[in-house]
Coordinates of C-alpha atoms and ligand atoms in Angstrom, one line a residue:
M1 CA 102.4 78.1 146.6
T2 CA 105.0 79.6 144.6
M3 CA 105.8 83.9 144.5
L4 CA 106.0 85.5 141.5
P5 CA 109.1 87.6 140.8
D6 CA 108.2 91.3 141.5
A7 CA 107.1 93.3 139.0
K8 CA 109.5 96.7 138.4
L9 CA 108.5 99.8 135.4
Y10 CA 110.8 99.5 132.7
I11 CA 111.3 103.1 131.6
D12 CA 113.6 104.5 129.2
G13 CA 115.9 101.3 128.8
V14 CA 115.9 101.2 132.5
I15 CA 114.3 98.4 134.5
R16 CA 113.3 99.8 138.2
P17 CA 111.2 100.7 140.9
A18 CA 108.2 103.8 141.2
S19 CA 109.8 107.1 141.7
D20 CA 108.2 107.0 145.1
N21 CA 108.9 103.5 146.1
K22 CA 104.9 102.2 146.3
T23 CA 103.7 98.8 145.3
Y24 CA 100.6 96.7 145.8
D25 CA 99.8 93.2 146.0
N26 CA 99.5 90.9 142.6
I27 CA 96.9 89.2 144.0
N28 CA 96.4 84.9 143.5
P29 CA 92.9 84.1 141.7
W30 CA 93.5 80.7 143.2
T31 CA 94.1 81.7 146.6
A32 CA 92.7 84.7 147.3
E33 CA 96.4 85.4 148.4
P34 CA 99.7 88.0 147.1
V35 CA 101.7 86.2 145.0
G36 CA 104.0 89.1 144.6
K37 CA 104.8 93.0 144.7
V38 CA 103.7 95.1 141.6
A39 CA 105.9 98.7 141.0
D40 CA 102.8 101.3 141.5
A41 CA 103.6 103.8 138.5
T42 CA 103.3 107.3 139.6
A43 CA 102.1 110.2 137.2
D44 CA 106.0 110.9 136.9
D45 CA 106.8 107.7 136.1
V46 CA 104.3 107.5 133.2
N47 CA 105.0 110.6 131.6
A48 CA 108.9 109.6 132.2
A49 CA 107.7 107.0 130.1
I50 CA 105.7 108.6 127.7
A51 CA 109.2 111.0 127.1
A52 CA 111.2 108.3 126.2
A53 CA 109.0 107.0 123.7
R54 CA 109.1 109.9 122.0
R55 CA 112.3 111.4 122.3
A56 CA 113.2 107.5 120.6
F57 CA 110.7 107.1 118.0
D58 CA 111.7 111.1 117.3
E59 CA 115.1 110.6 117.6
T60 CA 116.6 107.4 116.8
E61 CA 115.9 105.5 113.4
W62 CA 113.9 103.0 115.0
S63 CA 111.4 103.6 112.9
R64 CA 113.8 103.5 109.5
Q65 CA 115.7 100.6 109.5
H66 CA 113.5 98.0 108.6
N67 CA 115.6 95.6 109.0
S68 CA 117.9 95.9 112.2
R69 CA 114.7 96.1 113.5
L70 CA 113.4 92.8 112.2
A71 CA 117.0 91.1 113.6
L72 CA 115.8 92.5 117.7
V73 CA 112.1 91.5 117.5
K74 CA 113.5 88.0 116.4
K75 CA 115.9 88.6 119.7
Y76 CA 113.0 88.9 121.7
R77 CA 111.1 87.0 120.4
D78 CA 113.6 83.5 121.2
L79 CA 114.6 85.5 125.0
L80 CA 110.0 84.7 125.3
F81 CA 110.0 81.4 123.8
A82 CA 113.1 80.4 126.1
N83 CA 111.5 81.9 128.9
R84 CA 108.1 80.2 128.2
D85 CA 107.4 77.8 131.6
T86 CA 108.0 81.2 133.3
L87 CA 105.1 82.4 130.9
T88 CA 102.8 79.7 131.4
Q89 CA 103.8 80.4 135.9
I90 CA 102.6 84.0 135.3
A91 CA 99.8 83.0 133.6
R92 CA 98.5 80.3 136.0
L93 CA 99.3 82.6 139.1
E94 CA 98.2 85.8 138.3
A95 CA 95.5 85.0 135.2
G96 CA 94.3 82.6 137.3
A97 CA 94.6 80.1 134.0
A98 CA 94.5 76.3 134.3
M99 CA 96.8 74.8 132.9
G100 CA 95.9 73.4 130.3
A101 CA 94.5 76.7 129.4
A102 CA 97.9 78.4 130.2
N103 CA 99.2 76.2 127.8
R104 CA 96.6 76.7 125.1
A105 CA 95.2 80.4 124.2
H106 CA 97.6 81.9 127.3
I107 CA 101.4 81.0 125.4
D108 CA 101.6 78.3 122.8
G109 CA 98.5 81.0 120.9
A110 CA 100.2 84.2 122.0
L111 CA 104.1 82.8 121.0
N112 CA 102.9 80.8 118.1
G113 CA 100.8 84.4 117.1
M114 CA 104.5 86.1 117.7
D115 CA 105.7 84.3 114.9
D116 CA 102.7 84.8 112.4
L117 CA 103.4 88.7 113.1
I118 CA 107.6 87.7 112.5
N119 CA 106.5 86.4 108.8
C120 CA 103.9 88.6 107.7
F121 CA 107.1 91.5 108.4
A122 CA 107.7 90.4 104.5
S123 CA 104.6 91.2 102.6
V124 CA 104.7 94.6 104.0
T125 CA 104.9 97.1 101.3
W126 CA 107.2 100.3 103.0
E127 CA 106.8 102.0 100.1
E128 CA 105.2 102.8 96.6
D129 CA 105.9 103.7 93.1
R130 CA 102.9 105.2 91.9
G131 CA 104.5 107.0 88.7
L132 CA 104.3 109.5 86.9
R133 CA 101.6 111.9 86.3
N134 CA 100.7 114.7 84.4
E135 CA 98.9 117.4 86.6
Y136 CA 98.5 121.1 85.7
G137 CA 100.8 121.0 82.6
F138 CA 103.9 119.0 84.2
D139 CA 105.1 115.9 85.3
S140 CA 105.5 114.5 88.8
A141 CA 107.1 111.3 89.7
R142 CA 104.9 110.0 93.2
I143 CA 105.8 107.8 95.7
V144 CA 104.1 106.6 98.8
V145 CA 105.4 105.8 101.9
H146 CA 104.2 103.5 104.8
E147 CA 106.0 104.8 107.1
A148 CA 105.6 103.9 111.7
I149 CA 103.0 106.6 113.4
G150 CA 105.1 107.1 116.6
V151 CA 104.4 106.6 120.0
V152 CA 101.7 104.0 120.5
A153 CA 100.0 103.0 124.1
A154 CA 98.8 99.4 124.3
I155 CA 96.4 99.4 127.4
T156 CA 95.7 95.7 128.1
P157 CA 93.6 93.5 130.1
W158 CA 94.2 90.7 132.4
N159 CA 91.9 87.8 130.1
V160 CA 94.8 86.5 128.0
P161 CA 97.0 88.6 128.7
L162 CA 100.1 87.8 127.1
Y163 CA 98.7 87.4 123.6
V164 CA 97.0 90.8 124.2
N165 CA 99.9 92.5 125.7
I166 CA 101.9 90.9 122.0
G167 CA 99.2 91.3 119.3
K168 CA 100.0 95.3 119.9
V169 CA 103.9 95.3 121.5
I170 CA 105.2 92.6 118.6
A171 CA 103.3 94.1 115.2
A172 CA 103.9 98.6 117.1
L173 CA 107.7 97.7 117.2
L174 CA 107.5 95.4 114.0
A175 CA 105.9 98.7 112.2
G176 CA 108.3 101.0 113.3
C177 CA 106.6 102.5 116.1
T178 CA 107.8 103.3 119.9
V179 CA 105.6 101.7 122.9
I180 CA 104.2 102.0 125.4
L181 CA 102.8 99.7 127.6
K182 CA 100.2 99.8 130.1
P183 CA 99.1 96.1 131.1
A184 CA 95.5 95.7 133.6
P185 CA 96.4 96.0 137.7
D186 CA 95.8 92.2 137.7
T187 CA 98.2 90.6 135.5
P188 CA 101.1 93.0 135.6
V189 CA 103.9 91.0 135.7
M190 CA 103.0 88.9 132.1
G191 CA 103.5 93.0 131.4
T192 CA 107.3 93.9 133.3
I193 CA 108.8 90.5 131.7
M194 CA 108.0 91.8 127.8
G195 CA 110.5 95.1 129.4
E196 CA 112.8 92.2 130.6
L197 CA 113.3 90.6 128.1
A198 CA 113.5 93.5 126.0
A199 CA 116.2 95.1 127.9
E200 CA 118.3 91.8 127.4
A201 CA 117.5 91.8 124.1
G202 CA 118.9 95.4 123.7
F203 CA 116.3 97.7 122.1
P204 CA 117.2 100.9 122.7
P205 CA 116.2 102.7 125.1
G206 CA 112.6 104.3 125.2
V207 CA 111.9 101.8 121.7
L208 CA 109.7 99.5 124.8
N209 CA 108.6 100.7 127.7
V210 CA 106.6 99.4 130.4
I211 CA 104.5 100.5 133.3
T212 CA 102.4 99.0 136.1
S213 CA 99.5 100.8 138.5
S214 CA 97.5 99.6 141.3
E215 CA 95.0 102.6 139.6
P216 CA 93.1 101.1 136.3
A217 CA 92.1 104.3 135.0
M218 CA 95.2 106.6 136.1
A219 CA 98.0 105.4 133.8
G220 CA 95.5 104.8 131.0
E221 CA 93.9 108.6 130.9
M222 CA 97.4 109.7 131.2
L223 CA 98.7 108.0 127.6
V224 CA 95.2 109.3 126.0
A225 CA 95.3 112.7 127.2
D226 CA 99.1 113.1 126.3
P227 CA 99.9 115.3 122.5
R228 CA 102.7 113.3 122.6
V229 CA 100.8 110.0 122.4
D230 CA 99.9 109.2 118.4
L231 CA 97.9 106.0 118.7
I232 CA 96.2 104.2 121.6
S233 CA 95.9 100.4 120.7
F234 CA 93.1 99.2 123.2
T235 CA 91.9 95.9 124.0
G236 CA 89.1 96.1 127.5
S237 CA 85.4 97.1 128.3
T238 CA 83.3 98.1 126.1
G239 CA 82.7 101.4 128.5
V240 CA 86.4 102.4 129.2
G241 CA 86.6 101.9 125.3
K242 CA 84.6 104.3 124.8
R243 CA 85.3 106.9 127.3
I244 CA 89.0 106.0 125.7
M245 CA 87.0 107.3 122.1
E246 CA 85.5 110.1 123.8
K247 CA 88.7 111.4 125.4
G248 CA 91.0 110.8 122.5
A249 CA 89.1 113.5 120.7
E250 CA 90.7 116.2 122.4
T251 CA 94.2 115.3 121.0
L252 CA 92.7 113.8 118.0
K253 CA 94.2 110.3 118.3
R254 CA 94.1 107.9 116.6
V255 CA 92.2 105.3 118.6
F256 CA 91.8 101.1 117.5
L257 CA 89.1 99.7 119.9
E258 CA 88.9 95.8 120.8
L259 CA 86.4 95.0 122.8
G260 CA 83.4 93.0 124.0
G261 CA 81.4 90.0 123.0
K262 CA 78.5 88.1 123.3
S263 CA 79.3 86.1 120.4
V264 CA 77.1 83.0 118.8
N265 CA 77.7 79.7 118.6
I266 CA 74.5 78.0 116.4
I267 CA 73.7 74.4 115.5
L268 CA 72.2 73.8 113.1
E269 CA 69.3 70.3 112.7
D270 CA 71.1 68.6 110.5
T271 CA 74.4 68.9 112.4
P272 CA 75.8 65.0 112.5
D273 CA 76.2 64.5 116.4
F274 CA 73.8 66.7 117.2
A275 CA 74.1 66.3 121.2
M276 CA 78.3 65.6 121.1
T277 CA 78.3 69.4 119.3
V278 CA 75.4 71.0 121.8
M279 CA 78.1 68.8 124.7
T280 CA 81.2 70.8 123.3
G281 CA 78.8 74.4 123.2
M282 CA 80.1 75.0 127.4
A283 CA 81.0 78.1 128.3
V284 CA 83.9 76.9 130.6
F285 CA 87.1 77.4 128.9
H286 CA 89.7 79.9 131.6
A287 CA 85.9 80.0 133.5
G288 CA 84.7 81.6 130.1
Q289 CA 86.8 85.3 130.5
G290 CA 86.9 85.1 126.5
C291 CA 85.8 88.0 124.3
A292 CA 85.3 86.1 121.5
M293 CA 83.9 83.2 123.3
P294 CA 80.7 82.3 122.0
T295 CA 78.2 82.2 125.2
R296 CA 75.2 82.7 123.7
L297 CA 74.3 78.8 122.0
L298 CA 71.6 79.3 119.8
V299 CA 69.5 75.8 119.3
P300 CA 66.5 74.7 116.8
R301 CA 63.2 74.6 118.6
S302 CA 62.6 71.2 117.1
R303 CA 65.9 69.5 118.9
Y304 CA 65.5 72.2 122.0
E305 CA 64.6 69.3 124.5
E306 CA 67.5 67.2 122.9
A307 CA 70.0 69.9 123.5
C308 CA 69.1 70.6 126.5
K309 CA 69.5 67.1 127.5
A310 CA 73.1 67.0 126.5
L311 CA 74.0 70.4 128.4
E312 CA 72.7 69.3 131.3
M313 CA 74.7 65.4 131.1
S314 CA 77.9 67.7 129.5
Y315 CA 77.8 70.0 133.0
A316 CA 77.2 67.0 135.1
G317 CA 79.7 65.2 134.1
F318 CA 82.4 68.5 133.9
S319 CA 81.4 68.8 137.5
T320 CA 84.7 67.3 139.0
K321 CA 87.0 68.7 135.9
W322 CA 87.7 72.2 136.8
G323 CA 88.7 74.1 139.9
D324 CA 92.1 72.1 140.0
F325 CA 95.3 73.7 140.1
D326 CA 97.2 70.6 139.6
D327 CA 96.1 68.7 137.0
P328 CA 97.3 69.5 133.7
T329 CA 94.5 68.9 131.0
Q330 CA 92.2 71.2 133.2
I331 CA 90.8 74.1 131.5
M332 CA 89.0 76.4 133.7
G333 CA 90.0 77.4 136.9
P334 CA 88.9 80.1 139.1
V335 CA 88.0 83.7 138.1
I336 CA 90.3 86.6 137.7
S337 CA 89.0 88.8 141.3
K338 CA 86.5 89.1 144.0
R339 CA 84.8 91.9 142.3
Q340 CA 84.4 89.8 139.1
Q341 CA 83.0 86.6 141.1
E342 CA 80.9 89.3 142.4
R343 CA 79.7 90.9 138.9
V344 CA 79.5 87.3 137.9
M345 CA 77.0 86.6 140.4
S346 CA 74.8 89.3 140.4
Y347 CA 73.9 88.5 136.9
I348 CA 74.0 84.8 137.4
E349 CA 71.1 86.0 140.4
L350 CA 69.3 88.4 137.8
G351 CA 69.2 84.8 135.2
Q352 CA 66.7 83.3 137.2
K353 CA 65.2 86.6 137.8
E354 CA 64.7 87.0 134.5
G355 CA 63.2 83.9 134.4
A356 CA 65.6 81.5 132.7
R357 CA 66.1 77.7 134.4
L358 CA 69.3 77.2 135.6
I359 CA 70.1 73.4 134.4
A360 CA 73.2 73.6 135.9
G361 CA 76.0 75.1 138.8
G362 CA 75.1 78.6 140.0
K363 CA 77.0 78.6 142.8
T364 CA 80.7 80.2 143.9
R365 CA 82.8 76.9 145.3
P366 CA 84.6 77.8 148.2
D367 CA 85.5 74.1 149.1
K368 CA 87.8 74.6 145.9
G369 CA 90.1 77.4 147.5
N370 CA 89.9 81.5 148.8
G371 CA 90.3 81.5 145.4
F372 CA 87.3 83.0 143.2
F373 CA 85.7 80.1 141.7
I374 CA 82.1 79.9 140.1
E375 CA 80.8 76.4 138.7
P376 CA 80.0 75.9 135.4
T377 CA 76.7 77.3 134.5
C378 CA 74.3 76.9 132.0
F379 CA 70.7 79.2 131.8
V380 CA 68.2 77.3 129.2
D381 CA 64.5 79.1 128.2
V382 CA 66.5 82.1 127.8
T383 CA 65.2 85.1 125.1
N384 CA 67.4 87.1 123.9
D385 CA 65.8 90.1 125.2
M386 CA 67.5 89.4 128.7
R387 CA 70.1 91.1 130.0
I388 CA 72.0 87.5 130.4
A389 CA 71.8 87.1 126.7
Q390 CA 72.7 91.1 125.8
E391 CA 75.3 91.8 128.1
E392 CA 78.3 90.1 128.0
I393 CA 79.1 88.7 131.5
F394 CA 82.9 87.6 131.3
G395 CA 82.2 84.3 133.7
P396 CA 81.3 80.7 133.0
V397 CA 77.8 81.5 131.5
L398 CA 76.0 80.1 129.0
V399 CA 73.0 81.1 127.8
V400 CA 70.6 78.7 125.4
I401 CA 68.6 80.2 123.4
P402 CA 66.0 78.1 121.1
F403 CA 65.5 79.0 117.5
E404 CA 62.6 78.6 114.6
D405 CA 64.4 78.4 110.9
D406 CA 67.7 79.9 109.4
E407 CA 66.1 83.6 109.5
D408 CA 65.4 83.9 113.2
A409 CA 69.0 81.9 114.1
I410 CA 70.5 85.0 111.8
R411 CA 67.6 87.7 113.5
I412 CA 69.1 86.5 117.1
A413 CA 72.7 86.7 116.3
N414 CA 72.1 89.6 114.9
D415 CA 70.4 91.1 117.4
S416 CA 73.3 92.1 119.8
V417 CA 75.4 95.1 120.6
Y418 CA 78.3 93.1 119.8
G419 CA 79.9 92.0 117.3
L420 CA 83.3 89.9 118.0
G421 CA 82.9 86.5 116.4
G422 CA 80.9 83.5 116.1
A423 CA 80.3 80.0 115.0
V424 CA 77.6 77.5 112.6
Y425 CA 77.4 73.6 112.5
S426 CA 75.1 72.0 110.1
G427 CA 75.5 68.9 107.7
D428 CA 75.2 71.1 105.2
V429 CA 78.5 73.3 104.6
A430 CA 77.4 76.1 101.7
R431 CA 73.8 76.7 104.7
A432 CA 76.4 76.9 107.1
T433 CA 79.0 79.8 105.0
N434 CA 75.8 81.5 104.1
I435 CA 74.7 82.1 107.6
A436 CA 78.1 83.5 108.2
R437 CA 78.6 85.8 105.8
R438 CA 75.2 87.2 107.4
I439 CA 75.8 87.0 110.8
R440 CA 78.0 90.7 112.1
A441 CA 80.9 89.7 113.7
G442 CA 84.8 89.7 112.9
A443 CA 85.1 86.5 112.8
L444 CA 82.7 83.2 112.2
S445 CA 84.0 79.6 112.3
V446 CA 81.8 77.0 110.4
N447 CA 82.0 73.2 111.7
G448 CA 84.8 74.4 113.9
G449 CA 87.1 76.2 111.8
M450 CA 89.3 77.5 113.9
S451 CA 89.1 81.7 112.5
I452 CA 91.1 83.4 115.1
T453 CA 95.2 82.8 114.6
G454 CA 98.3 84.9 114.9
D455 CA 97.8 85.2 110.3
L456 CA 94.1 86.1 110.6
P457 CA 93.3 89.8 111.3
F458 CA 90.9 90.2 114.7
G459 CA 88.7 92.6 115.4
G460 CA 84.9 92.8 116.1
V461 CA 82.4 95.4 114.7
K462 CA 79.0 97.7 116.6
G463 CA 80.4 97.5 120.0
S464 CA 83.1 94.9 119.9
G465 CA 85.3 97.8 118.5
M466 CA 87.0 99.0 115.4
G467 CA 90.4 98.4 113.8
R468 CA 92.2 94.8 113.4
E469 CA 94.8 92.9 115.3
W470 CA 97.0 90.1 114.3
G471 CA 97.8 89.0 110.9
L472 CA 99.9 91.8 108.2
E473 CA 96.3 94.1 109.4
G474 CA 97.5 93.7 112.8
I475 CA 101.3 95.6 111.3
E476 CA 99.2 97.9 108.8
E477 CA 97.1 99.2 111.9
F478 CA 100.2 101.3 112.8
L479 CA 101.2 102.6 110.0
E480 CA 100.6 106.0 108.3
S481 CA 100.9 106.6 104.6
K482 CA 102.5 109.4 102.9
V483 CA 102.9 111.1 99.5
I484 CA 106.2 112.4 97.9
A485 CA 105.8 113.8 94.5
T486 CA 108.8 114.9 92.8
R487 CA 108.4 117.5 90.1
V488 CA 110.1 116.5 87.0
A489 CA 109.7 118.2 83.7
Ligands
NAD501 P1 89.0 96.9 131.2 O1 87.9 97.6 130.1 O2 88.5 97.2 132.7 O3 90.4 97.6 131.8 C1 90.8 97.1 130.6 C2 92.6 97.9 130.3 O4 92.2 99.4 130.3 C3 93.5 97.6 131.9 O5 95.0 98.0 131.7 C4 92.7 99.0 132.1 O6 93.6 99.3 133.9 C5 92.4 100.4 131.7 N1 91.8 100.5 131.7 C6 90.6 101.2 133.1 N2 89.8 102.0 132.9 C7 90.6 103.2 131.8 C8 90.4 104.5 131.7 N3 89.7 105.3 132.2 N4 91.4 105.0 130.6 C9 92.1 104.2 130.2 N5 92.2 103.1 129.9 C10 91.3 102.3 131.8 O7 88.8 95.7 131.3 P2 89.1 94.5 132.1 O8 87.9 94.1 132.7 O9 90.7 94.3 132.1 O10 88.7 93.0 130.4 C11 87.8 93.1 130.5 C12 87.5 93.4 128.6 O11 87.9 92.9 128.2 C13 85.9 92.3 129.0 O12 85.1 93.7 128.3 C14 86.7 91.3 127.4 O13 85.3 91.5 126.6 C15 87.4 92.5 126.7 N6 88.5 91.7 126.1 C16 88.3 91.9 125.0 C17 89.6 91.6 123.4 C18 89.2 91.7 122.4 O14 89.9 91.5 121.3 N7 88.5 92.3 121.6 C19 90.6 90.8 124.4 C20 90.5 90.7 125.7 C21 89.5 91.0 126.5

């Protein structure tokens, strides 16, 4: 199988190995074999990246030259688009994306989102005239300047790495911040290629830095603890997010957290093509490794048996349609790692112990290859208090919960520590929209509407985090307001 290029650090404008030359293996989830070598950053490397980003922010005009910055980001954008095939290959070989998933959320979603962010740049208000005000007997002319916050550390996960890297890095650069990107240990090349293309685009040294590390916490913890870093933009698990918030308090960091989810998909009894809609509710896209994926399917008690039968049919029909690296139509491959495979399997075991009924899947599939394959899995007869209904599994596992009426559906939807995405289907748009309004989450889809695109704010409430990425809000997240008041009389 094809190899990926070795992943190198990008620090202060230089692409280089780790200071002690150490590397680790980049593992291909399809085969469990190494697919390349990755520079394993030392503490000295992390320090050098922070120093470079600090210097580039404090000692250059980067944050103030909006137009030349935009021009460079556009050049960078062109290079990322020109490397679309390489990016697709990286998503397939290190994130384990099936071709159909790589093309959609992984690459096109990320690249189109980048264009959305660039388009949003024109709507950023950099300065506002707040007029004269007489206070204590004299006039002051006031302006409010919206300026870049400073040095941003972007800490990203492995599930849709390009999408998350772009959502943070492009928005922060457009805002005028300097950035240290720390990708997840499992998806390093999707980070380091962003460094290589930034070098090719001609970014000033230190404006973007990329550090890769085999150790999940080391570099991240250094970034969170360091007073030279002004803001942490983190996407990952809720547990690590809490730790970042706690550790970041010591240096009063601004912290933005995009965390886990356990989103609902509510299908009301009056939904036209009820069975068909239920069938599309399988949690199989990218093997269920999507933070906003609706993994709790809520169906009306009055049509529960019909819904279970429809799901049995759809999972049976899907059984031969996943796990093929070369099939361009497939949307599901392996999960990311052995560790993740074991974690998901432990939840499948737990679901059976909790009394849920398995109607599809439930096993690993060594026949698909040496990689980390888990069958598309569906539990019915789930109650919302079960751990499989409450905890994020992050694998191809759907749980199906019956509800009595609209109030009950809303109650179940909100009875979760999470609040990221969600979907409601009904023949009555007003009824579905009313339910969507009452669900505590960041992005709701009604009758299949697309609630996650690069021009819209994305983020969660409750255990799903705080702050918004993408859209104008995603750029403004990296700005701070400053008042300048001049005494005029
Ligand atoms: P993770 O929390 O284990 O790791 C995320 C990143 O944090 C990685 O780069 C990791 O190296 C780093 N990290 C780990 N420990 C750290 C520490 N102590 N201090 C600082 N950094 C640390 O998450 P993951 O397993 O890579 O990704 C899966 C999780 O991400 C899921 O929970 C998923 O829901 C979530 N996710 C959320 C969104 C969103 O936008 N809400 C998007 C994608 C993924």
